[in-house]
Coordinates of N, CA and C and ligand atoms in Angstrom, one line a residue:
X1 N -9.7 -0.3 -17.9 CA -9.1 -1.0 -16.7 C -7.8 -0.3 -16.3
X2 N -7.7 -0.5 -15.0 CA -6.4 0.5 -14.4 C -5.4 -0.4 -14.5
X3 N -4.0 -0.2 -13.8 CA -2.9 -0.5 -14.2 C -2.8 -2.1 -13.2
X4 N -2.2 -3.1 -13.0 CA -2.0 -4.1 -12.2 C -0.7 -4.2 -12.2
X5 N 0.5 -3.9 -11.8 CA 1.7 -3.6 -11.9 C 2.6 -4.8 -10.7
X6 N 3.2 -6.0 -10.9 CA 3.8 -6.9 -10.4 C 5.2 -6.1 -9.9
X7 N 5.5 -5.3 -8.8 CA 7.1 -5.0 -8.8 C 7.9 -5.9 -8.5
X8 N 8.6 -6.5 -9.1 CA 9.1 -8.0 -9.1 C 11.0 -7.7 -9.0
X9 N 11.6 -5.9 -9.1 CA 12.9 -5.9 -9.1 C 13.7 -7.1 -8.0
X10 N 14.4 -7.3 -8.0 CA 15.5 -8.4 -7.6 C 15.4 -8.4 -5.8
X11 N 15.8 -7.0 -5.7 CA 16.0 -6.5 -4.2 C 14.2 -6.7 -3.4
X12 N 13.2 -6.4 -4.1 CA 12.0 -6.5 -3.3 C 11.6 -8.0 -3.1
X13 N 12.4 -9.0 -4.0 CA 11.7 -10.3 -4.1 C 12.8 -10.6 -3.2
X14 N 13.8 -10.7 -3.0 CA 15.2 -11.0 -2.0 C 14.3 -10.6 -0.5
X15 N 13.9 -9.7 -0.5 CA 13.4 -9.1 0.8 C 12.0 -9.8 0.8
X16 N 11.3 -10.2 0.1 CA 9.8 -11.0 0.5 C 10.0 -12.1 0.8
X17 N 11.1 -12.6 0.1 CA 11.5 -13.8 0.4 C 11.5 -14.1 2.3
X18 N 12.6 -12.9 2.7 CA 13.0 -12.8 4.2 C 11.6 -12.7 4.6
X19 N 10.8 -12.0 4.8 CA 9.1 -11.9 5.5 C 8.5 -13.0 5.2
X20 N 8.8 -13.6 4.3 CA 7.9 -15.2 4.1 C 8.3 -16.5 4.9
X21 N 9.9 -16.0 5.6 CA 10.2 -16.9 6.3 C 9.5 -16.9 7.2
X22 N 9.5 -18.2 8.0 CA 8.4 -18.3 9.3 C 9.3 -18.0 10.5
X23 N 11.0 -17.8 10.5 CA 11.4 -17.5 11.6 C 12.0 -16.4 11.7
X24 N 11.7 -15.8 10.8 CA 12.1 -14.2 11.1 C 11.3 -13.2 11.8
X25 N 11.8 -12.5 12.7 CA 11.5 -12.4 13.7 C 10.8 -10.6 13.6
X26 N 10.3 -10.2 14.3 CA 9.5 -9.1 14.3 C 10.0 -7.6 14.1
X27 N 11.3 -7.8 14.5 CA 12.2 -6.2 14.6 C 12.4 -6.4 12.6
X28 N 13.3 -8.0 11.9 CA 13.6 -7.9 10.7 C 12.5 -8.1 9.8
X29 N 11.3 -8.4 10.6 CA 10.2 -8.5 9.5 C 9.3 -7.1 9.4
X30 N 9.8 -6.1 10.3 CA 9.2 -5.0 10.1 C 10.3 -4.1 9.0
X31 N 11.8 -4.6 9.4 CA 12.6 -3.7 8.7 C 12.3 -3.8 7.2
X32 N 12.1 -5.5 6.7 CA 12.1 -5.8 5.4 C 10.8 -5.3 5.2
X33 N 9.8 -5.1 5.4 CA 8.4 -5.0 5.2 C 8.7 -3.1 5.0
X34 N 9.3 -2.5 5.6 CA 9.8 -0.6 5.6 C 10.5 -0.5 4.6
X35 N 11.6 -1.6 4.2 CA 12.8 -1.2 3.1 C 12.0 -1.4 1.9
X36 N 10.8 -2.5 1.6 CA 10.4 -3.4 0.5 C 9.1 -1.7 0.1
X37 N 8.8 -1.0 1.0 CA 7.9 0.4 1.0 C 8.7 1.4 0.2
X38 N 9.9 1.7 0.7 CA 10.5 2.4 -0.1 C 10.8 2.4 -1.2
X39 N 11.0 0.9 -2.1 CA 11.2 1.0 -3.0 C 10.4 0.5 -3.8
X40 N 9.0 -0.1 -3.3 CA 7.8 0.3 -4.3 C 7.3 1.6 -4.5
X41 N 7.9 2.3 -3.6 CA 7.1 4.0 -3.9 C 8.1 4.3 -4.6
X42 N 9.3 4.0 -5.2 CA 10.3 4.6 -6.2 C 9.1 4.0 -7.4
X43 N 9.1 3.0 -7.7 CA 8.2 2.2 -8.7 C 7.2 2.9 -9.2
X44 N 6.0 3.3 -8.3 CA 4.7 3.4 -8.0 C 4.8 5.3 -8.7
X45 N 5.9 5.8 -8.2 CA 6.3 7.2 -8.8 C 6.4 7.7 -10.1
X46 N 6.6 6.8 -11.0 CA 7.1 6.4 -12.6 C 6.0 7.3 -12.8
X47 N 4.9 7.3 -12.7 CA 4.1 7.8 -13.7 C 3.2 8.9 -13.0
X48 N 3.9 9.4 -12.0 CA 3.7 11.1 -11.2 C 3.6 12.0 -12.1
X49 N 2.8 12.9 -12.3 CA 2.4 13.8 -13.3 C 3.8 14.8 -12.9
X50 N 4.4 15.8 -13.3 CA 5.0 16.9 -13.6 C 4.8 18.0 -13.4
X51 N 4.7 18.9 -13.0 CA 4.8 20.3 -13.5 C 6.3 21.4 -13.5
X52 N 6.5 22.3 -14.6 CA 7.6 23.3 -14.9 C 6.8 24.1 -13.1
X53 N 8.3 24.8 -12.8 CA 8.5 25.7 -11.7 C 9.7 26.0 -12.0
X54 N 9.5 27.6 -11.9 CA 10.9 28.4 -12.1 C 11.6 28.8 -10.7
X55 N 12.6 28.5 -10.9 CA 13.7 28.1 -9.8 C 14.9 29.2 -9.7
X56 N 15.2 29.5 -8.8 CA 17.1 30.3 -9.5 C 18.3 29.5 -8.8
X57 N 18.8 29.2 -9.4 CA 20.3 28.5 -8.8 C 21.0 29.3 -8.6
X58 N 22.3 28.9 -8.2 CA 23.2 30.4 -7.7 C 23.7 30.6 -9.1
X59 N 23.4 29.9 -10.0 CA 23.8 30.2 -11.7 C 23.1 31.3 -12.2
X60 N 21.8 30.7 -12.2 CA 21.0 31.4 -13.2 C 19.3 30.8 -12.7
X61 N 18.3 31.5 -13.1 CA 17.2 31.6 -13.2 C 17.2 30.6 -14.2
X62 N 15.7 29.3 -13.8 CA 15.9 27.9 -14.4 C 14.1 27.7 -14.1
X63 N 13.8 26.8 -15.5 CA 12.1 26.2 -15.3 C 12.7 24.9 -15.4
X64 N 12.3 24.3 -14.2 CA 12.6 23.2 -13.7 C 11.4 21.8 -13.8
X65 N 11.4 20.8 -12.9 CA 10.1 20.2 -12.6 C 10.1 19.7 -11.5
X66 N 8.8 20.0 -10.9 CA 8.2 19.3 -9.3 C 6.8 18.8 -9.3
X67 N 6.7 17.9 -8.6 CA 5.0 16.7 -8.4 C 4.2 17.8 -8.8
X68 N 3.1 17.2 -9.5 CA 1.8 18.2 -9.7 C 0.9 18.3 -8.8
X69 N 0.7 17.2 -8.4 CA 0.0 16.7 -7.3 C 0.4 16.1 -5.9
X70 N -0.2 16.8 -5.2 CA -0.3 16.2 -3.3 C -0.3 14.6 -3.2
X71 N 0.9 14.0 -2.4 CA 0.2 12.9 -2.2 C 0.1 12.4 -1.0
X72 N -0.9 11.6 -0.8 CA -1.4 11.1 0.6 C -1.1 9.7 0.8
X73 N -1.0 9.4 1.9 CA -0.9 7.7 2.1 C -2.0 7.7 3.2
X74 N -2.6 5.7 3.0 CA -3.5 5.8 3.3 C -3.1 4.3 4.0
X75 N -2.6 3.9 5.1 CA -2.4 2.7 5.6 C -3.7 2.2 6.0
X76 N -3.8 0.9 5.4 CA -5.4 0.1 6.0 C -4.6 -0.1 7.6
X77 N -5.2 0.1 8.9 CA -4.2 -0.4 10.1 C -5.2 -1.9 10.3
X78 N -4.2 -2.8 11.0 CA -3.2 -2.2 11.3 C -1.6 -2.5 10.3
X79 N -2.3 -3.9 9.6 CA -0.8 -3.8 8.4 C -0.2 -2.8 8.3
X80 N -1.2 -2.2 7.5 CA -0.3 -1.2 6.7 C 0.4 -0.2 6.8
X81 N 0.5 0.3 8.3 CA 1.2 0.7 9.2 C 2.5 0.3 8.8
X82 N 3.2 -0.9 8.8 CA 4.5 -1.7 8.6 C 4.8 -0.8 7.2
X83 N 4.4 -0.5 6.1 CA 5.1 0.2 4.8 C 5.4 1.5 4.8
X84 N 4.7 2.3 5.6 CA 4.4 4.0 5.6 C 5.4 4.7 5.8
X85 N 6.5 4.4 6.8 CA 7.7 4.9 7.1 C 8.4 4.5 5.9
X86 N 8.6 3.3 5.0 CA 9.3 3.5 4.0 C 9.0 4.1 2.7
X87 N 7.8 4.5 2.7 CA 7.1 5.1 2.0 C 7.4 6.5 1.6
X88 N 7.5 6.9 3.0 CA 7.5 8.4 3.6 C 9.2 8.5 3.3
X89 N 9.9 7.8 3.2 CA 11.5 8.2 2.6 C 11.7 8.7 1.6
X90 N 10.8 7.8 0.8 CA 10.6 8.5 -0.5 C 10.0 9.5 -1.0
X91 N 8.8 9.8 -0.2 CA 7.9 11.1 -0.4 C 7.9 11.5 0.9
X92 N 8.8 12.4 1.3 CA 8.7 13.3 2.2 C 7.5 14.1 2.5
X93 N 7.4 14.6 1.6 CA 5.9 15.4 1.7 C 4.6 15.1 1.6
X94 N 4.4 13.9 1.3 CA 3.4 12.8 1.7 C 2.5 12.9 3.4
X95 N 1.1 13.4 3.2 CA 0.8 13.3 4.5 C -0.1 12.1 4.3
X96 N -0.5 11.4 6.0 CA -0.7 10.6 5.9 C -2.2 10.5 6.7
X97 N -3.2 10.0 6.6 CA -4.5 9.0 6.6 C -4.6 8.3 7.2
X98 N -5.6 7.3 7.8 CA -5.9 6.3 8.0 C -6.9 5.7 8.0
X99 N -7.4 4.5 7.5 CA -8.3 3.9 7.9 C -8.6 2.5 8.8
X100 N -9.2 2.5 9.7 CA -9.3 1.1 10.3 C -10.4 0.2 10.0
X101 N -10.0 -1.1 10.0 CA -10.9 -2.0 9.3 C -10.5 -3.5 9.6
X102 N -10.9 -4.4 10.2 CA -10.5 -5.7 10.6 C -11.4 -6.5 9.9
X103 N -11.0 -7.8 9.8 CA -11.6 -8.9 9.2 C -11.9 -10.0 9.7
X104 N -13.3 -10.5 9.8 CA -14.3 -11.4 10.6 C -13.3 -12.4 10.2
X105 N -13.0 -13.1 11.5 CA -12.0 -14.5 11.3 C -13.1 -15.3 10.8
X106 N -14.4 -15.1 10.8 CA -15.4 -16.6 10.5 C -15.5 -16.2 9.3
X107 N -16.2 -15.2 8.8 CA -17.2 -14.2 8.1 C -16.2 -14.2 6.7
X108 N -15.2 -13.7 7.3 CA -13.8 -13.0 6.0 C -14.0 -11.2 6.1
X109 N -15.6 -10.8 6.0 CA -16.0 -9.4 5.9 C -15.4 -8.8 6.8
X110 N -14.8 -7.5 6.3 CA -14.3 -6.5 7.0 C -15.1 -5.6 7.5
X111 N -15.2 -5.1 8.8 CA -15.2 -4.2 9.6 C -14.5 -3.1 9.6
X112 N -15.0 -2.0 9.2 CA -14.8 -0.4 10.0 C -14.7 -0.3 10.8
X113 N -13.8 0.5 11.6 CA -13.8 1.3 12.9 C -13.0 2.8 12.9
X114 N -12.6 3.1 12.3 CA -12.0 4.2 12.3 C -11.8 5.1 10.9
X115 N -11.6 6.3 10.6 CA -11.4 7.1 9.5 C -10.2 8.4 9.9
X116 N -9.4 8.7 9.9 CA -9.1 10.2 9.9 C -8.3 10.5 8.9
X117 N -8.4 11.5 8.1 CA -7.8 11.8 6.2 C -7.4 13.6 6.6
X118 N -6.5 13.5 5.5 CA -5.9 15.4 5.6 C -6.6 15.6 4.9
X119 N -6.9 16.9 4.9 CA -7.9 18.0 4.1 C -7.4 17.9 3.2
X120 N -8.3 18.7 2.4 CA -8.4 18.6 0.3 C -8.2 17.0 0.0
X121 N -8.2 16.1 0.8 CA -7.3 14.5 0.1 C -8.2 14.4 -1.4
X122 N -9.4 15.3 -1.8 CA -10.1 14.7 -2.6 C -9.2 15.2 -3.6
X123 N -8.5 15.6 -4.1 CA -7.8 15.8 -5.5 C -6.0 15.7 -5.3
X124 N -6.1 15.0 -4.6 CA -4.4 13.9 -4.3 C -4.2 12.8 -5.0
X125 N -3.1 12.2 -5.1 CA -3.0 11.2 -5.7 C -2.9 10.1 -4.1
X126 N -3.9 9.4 -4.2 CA -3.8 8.0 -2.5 C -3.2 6.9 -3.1
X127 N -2.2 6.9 -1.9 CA -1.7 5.6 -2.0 C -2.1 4.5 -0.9
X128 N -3.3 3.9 -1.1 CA -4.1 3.3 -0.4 C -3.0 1.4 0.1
X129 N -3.0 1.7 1.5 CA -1.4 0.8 1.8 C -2.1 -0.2 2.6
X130 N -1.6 -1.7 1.7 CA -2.5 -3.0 3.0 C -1.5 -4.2 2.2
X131 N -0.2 -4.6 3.2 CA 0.4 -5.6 2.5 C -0.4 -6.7 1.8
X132 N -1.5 -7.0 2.5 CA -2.3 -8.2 2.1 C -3.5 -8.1 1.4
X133 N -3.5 -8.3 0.3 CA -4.9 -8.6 -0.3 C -5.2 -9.9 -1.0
X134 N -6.1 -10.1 0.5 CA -6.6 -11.7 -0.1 C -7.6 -12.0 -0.6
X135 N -9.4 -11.5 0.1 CA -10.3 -11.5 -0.7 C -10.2 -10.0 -1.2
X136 N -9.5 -9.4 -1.0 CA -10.1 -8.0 -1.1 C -11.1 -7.0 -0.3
X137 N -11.7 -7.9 0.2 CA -12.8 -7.6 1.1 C -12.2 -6.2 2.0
X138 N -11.0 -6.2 2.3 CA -11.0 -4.9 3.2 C -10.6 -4.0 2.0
X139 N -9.9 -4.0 1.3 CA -9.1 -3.0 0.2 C -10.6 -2.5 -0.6
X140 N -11.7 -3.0 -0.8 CA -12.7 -3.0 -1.6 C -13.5 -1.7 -0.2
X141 N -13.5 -1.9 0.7 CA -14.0 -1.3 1.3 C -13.7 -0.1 1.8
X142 N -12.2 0.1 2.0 CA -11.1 1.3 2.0 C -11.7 2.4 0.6
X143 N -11.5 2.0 -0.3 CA -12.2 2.3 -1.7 C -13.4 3.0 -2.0
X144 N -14.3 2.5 -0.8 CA -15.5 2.7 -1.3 C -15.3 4.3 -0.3
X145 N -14.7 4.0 0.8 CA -14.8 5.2 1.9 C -14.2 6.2 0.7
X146 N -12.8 5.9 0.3 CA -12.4 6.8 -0.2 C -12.9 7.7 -1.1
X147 N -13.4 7.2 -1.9 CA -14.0 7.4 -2.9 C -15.7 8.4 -2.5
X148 N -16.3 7.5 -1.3 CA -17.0 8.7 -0.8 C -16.7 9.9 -0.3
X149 N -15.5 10.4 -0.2 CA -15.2 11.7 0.3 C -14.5 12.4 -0.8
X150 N -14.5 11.8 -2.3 CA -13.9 12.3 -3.4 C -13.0 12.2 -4.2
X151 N -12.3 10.9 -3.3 CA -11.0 10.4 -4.0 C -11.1 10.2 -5.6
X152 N -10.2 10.8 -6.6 CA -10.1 10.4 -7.4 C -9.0 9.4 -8.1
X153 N -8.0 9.8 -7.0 CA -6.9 9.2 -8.0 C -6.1 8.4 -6.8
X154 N -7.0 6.7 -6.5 CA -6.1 5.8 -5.8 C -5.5 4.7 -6.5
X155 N -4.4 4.4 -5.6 CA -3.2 4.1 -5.9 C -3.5 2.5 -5.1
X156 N -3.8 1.4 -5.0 CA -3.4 0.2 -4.1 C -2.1 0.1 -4.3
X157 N -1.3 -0.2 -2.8 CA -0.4 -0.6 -2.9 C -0.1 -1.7 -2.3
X158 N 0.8 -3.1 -2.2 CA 0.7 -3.9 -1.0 C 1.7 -4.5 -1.6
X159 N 1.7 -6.0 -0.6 CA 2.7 -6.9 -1.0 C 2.5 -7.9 -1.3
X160 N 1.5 -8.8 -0.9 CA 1.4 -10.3 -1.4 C -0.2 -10.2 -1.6
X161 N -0.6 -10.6 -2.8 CA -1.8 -10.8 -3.5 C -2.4 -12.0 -3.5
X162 N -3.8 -12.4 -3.3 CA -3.8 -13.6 -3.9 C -4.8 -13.1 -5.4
X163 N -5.0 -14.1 -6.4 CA -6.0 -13.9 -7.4 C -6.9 -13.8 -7.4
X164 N -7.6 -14.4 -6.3 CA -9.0 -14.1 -5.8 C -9.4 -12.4 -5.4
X165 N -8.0 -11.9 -4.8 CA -9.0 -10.5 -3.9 C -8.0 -9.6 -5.6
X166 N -7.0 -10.2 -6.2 CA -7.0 -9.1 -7.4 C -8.3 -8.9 -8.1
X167 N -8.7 -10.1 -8.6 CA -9.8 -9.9 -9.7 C -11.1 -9.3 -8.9
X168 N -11.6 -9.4 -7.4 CA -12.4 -8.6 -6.5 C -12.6 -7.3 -6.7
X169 N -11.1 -6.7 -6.4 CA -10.7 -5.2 -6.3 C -10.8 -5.0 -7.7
X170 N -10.2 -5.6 -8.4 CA -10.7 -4.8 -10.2 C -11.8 -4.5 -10.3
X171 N -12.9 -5.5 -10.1 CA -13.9 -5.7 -10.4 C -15.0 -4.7 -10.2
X172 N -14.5 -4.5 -8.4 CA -15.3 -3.6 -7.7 C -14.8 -2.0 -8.0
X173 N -13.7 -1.5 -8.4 CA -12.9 -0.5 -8.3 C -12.0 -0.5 -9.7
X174 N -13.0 -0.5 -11.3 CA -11.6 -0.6 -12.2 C -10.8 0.0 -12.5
X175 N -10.8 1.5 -11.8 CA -10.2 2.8 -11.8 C -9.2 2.7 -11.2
X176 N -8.9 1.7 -10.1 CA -7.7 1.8 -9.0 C -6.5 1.0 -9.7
X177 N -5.4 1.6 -9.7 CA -4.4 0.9 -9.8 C -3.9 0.2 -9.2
X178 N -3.4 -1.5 -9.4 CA -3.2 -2.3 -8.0 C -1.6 -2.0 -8.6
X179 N -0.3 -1.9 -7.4 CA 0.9 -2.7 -7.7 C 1.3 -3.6 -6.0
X180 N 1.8 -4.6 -6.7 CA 1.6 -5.7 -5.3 C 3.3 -6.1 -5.8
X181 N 4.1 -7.2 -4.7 CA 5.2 -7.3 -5.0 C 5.1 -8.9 -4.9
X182 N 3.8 -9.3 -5.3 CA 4.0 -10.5 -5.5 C 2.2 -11.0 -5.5
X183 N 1.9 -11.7 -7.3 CA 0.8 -12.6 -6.9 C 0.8 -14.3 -6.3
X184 N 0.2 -14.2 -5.3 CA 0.6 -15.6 -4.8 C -0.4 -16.5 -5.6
X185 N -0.5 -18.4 -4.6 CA -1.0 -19.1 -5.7 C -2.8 -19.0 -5.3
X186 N -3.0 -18.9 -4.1 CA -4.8 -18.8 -3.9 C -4.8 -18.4 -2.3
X187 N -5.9 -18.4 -2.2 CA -6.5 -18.6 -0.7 C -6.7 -20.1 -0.4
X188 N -6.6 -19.8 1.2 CA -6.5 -21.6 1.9 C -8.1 -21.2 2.3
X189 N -8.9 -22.5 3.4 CA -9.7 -22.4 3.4 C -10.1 -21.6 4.4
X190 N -9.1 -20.5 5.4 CA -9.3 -19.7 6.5 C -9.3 -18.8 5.8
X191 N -9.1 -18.4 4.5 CA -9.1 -17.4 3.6 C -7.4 -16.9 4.0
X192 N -6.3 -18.1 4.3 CA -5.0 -17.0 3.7 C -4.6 -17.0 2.6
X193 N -3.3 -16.3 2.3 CA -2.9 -16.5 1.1 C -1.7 -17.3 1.2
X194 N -1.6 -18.6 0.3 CA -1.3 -19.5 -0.2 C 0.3 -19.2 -1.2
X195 N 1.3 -19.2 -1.4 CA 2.6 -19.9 0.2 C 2.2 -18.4 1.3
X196 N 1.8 -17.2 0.8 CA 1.9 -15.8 1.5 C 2.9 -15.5 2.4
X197 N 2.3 -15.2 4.0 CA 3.7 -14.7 4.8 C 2.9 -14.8 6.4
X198 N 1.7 -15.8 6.0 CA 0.9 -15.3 7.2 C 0.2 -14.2 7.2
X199 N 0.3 -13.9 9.3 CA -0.6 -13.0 9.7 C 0.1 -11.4 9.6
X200 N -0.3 -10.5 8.5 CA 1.3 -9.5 8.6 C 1.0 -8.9 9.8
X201 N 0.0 -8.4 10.2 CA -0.3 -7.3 11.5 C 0.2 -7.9 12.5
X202 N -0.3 -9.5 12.6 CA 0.3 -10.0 14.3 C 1.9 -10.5 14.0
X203 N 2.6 -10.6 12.3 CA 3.6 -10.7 12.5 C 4.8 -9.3 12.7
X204 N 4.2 -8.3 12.5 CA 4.6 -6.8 12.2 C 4.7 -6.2 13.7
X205 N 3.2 -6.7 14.7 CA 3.5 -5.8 15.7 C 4.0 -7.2 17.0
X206 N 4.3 -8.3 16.4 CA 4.3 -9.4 17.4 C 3.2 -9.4 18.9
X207 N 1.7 -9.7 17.7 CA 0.8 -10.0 18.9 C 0.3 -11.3 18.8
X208 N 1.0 -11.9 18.3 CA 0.8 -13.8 17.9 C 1.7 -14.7 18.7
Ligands
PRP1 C1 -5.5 -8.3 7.2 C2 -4.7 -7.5 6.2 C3 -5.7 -6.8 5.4 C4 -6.8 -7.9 5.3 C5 -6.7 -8.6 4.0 O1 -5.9 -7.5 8.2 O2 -3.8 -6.6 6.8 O3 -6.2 -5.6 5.9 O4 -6.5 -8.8 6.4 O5 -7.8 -9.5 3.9 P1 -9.0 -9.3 2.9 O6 -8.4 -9.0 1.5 O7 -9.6 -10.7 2.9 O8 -9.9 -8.3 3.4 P2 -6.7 -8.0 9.5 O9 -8.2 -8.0 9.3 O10 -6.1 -9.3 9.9 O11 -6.4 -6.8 10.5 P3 -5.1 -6.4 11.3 O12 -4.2 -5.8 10.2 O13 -5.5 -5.4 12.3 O14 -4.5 -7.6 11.9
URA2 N1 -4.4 -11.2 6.1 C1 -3.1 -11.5 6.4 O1 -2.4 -10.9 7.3 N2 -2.6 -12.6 5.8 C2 -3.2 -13.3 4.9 O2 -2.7 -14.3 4.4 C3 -4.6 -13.0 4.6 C4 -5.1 -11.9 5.2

């Protein structure tokens, strides 16, 4: 089984805190939602493979170390949109993906509609990006795309979990690494997640 990694530092739960409020407003629910990206990809980095590269300083000729691997980000839209720029702070060289995929308000099932990915992504490390996983149902399906074009080495990243769509996504995907910055307590009966933060996409792009 892959990694399930809770990032729970002080400063990301201070800031979930702010997005879970119901009156914070769209400019500071995107900011905290970009700052809370940044410094799950410091987190999510810990275990970036390495490689030696020889370098010259104005000192001396030096074997140093830099990423071994390409990494990609892969925002589910339209969430996950809201993390990518803080993402991209930290990994500059990070190109980025997308996939689109909405969720039957009756059904829960997610919908496809869109794909576009950078070349070679099949031997990148993905950082597959969707604040919300509730049934899992879209993150499970992001996955499956991925993975059809070769993905080996994805990464879930998000923010508020419920137990329901963690144990889904393991189940369906045990290879994927989840790190979330918070497991909530369930799904309600509209399928949200329970205290959660709401709708992130209509609260991120204020279309609610
Ligand atoms: C939300 C969220 C996830 C999905 C999670 O997207 O951003 O993609 O629901 O739910 P699940 O785990 O049950 O699949 P939504 O379908 O509302 O689309 P949007 O981001 O375009 O608003
Ligand atoms: N999608 C959201 O944006 N919020 C939820 O609570 C569940 C799915």
């Amino acid at each position: 089984m892959a990694k399930l990694v809770v990032v729970d530092h002080p400063l990301i739960k201070h800031k979930l805190t702010n997005i879970r409020k119901k009156e914070t407003n769209t400019k500071d629910f995107y900011a905290n939602v970009q700052e809370i990206g940044s410094l799950m990809a410091y987190e999510i980095a810990r275990d970036f493979p390495l490689q030696d590269i020889e370098i010259e300083t104005p000192i001396c000729k030096t074997v140093q170390k830099e990423l071994a691997k390409k990494i990609v980000i892969i925002p589910i839209l339209r969430a996950g949109l809201g993390m990518v720029d803080g993402i991209r702070q930290m990994i500059p060289s990070a190109k980025v993906g997308f996939i689109g995929l909405y969720r039957d308000e009756e059904t829960l099932k997610p919908h496809y509609y869109y794909a576009k990915f950078p070349k070679e992504i099949a031997d990148c490390i993905v950082l597959l990006v969707d604040p919300m996983l509730a049934t899992g149902g879209s993150a499970i399906a992001a996955c499956d795309k991925l993975k059809e074009i070769g993905c080996k080495h994805i990464k879930y990243v998000g923010l508020v979990a419920a137990p329901e769509g963690v144990n889904a996504l393991q189940n369906a995907h045990p290879d994927v690494d989840i790190y979330t910055a918070s497991i909530d307590e369930k799904l309600n009966e509209s399928g949200y997640i329970v205290p959660g933060l709401g709708d992130c996409g209509d609260r991120l792009f204020g279309t609610k």
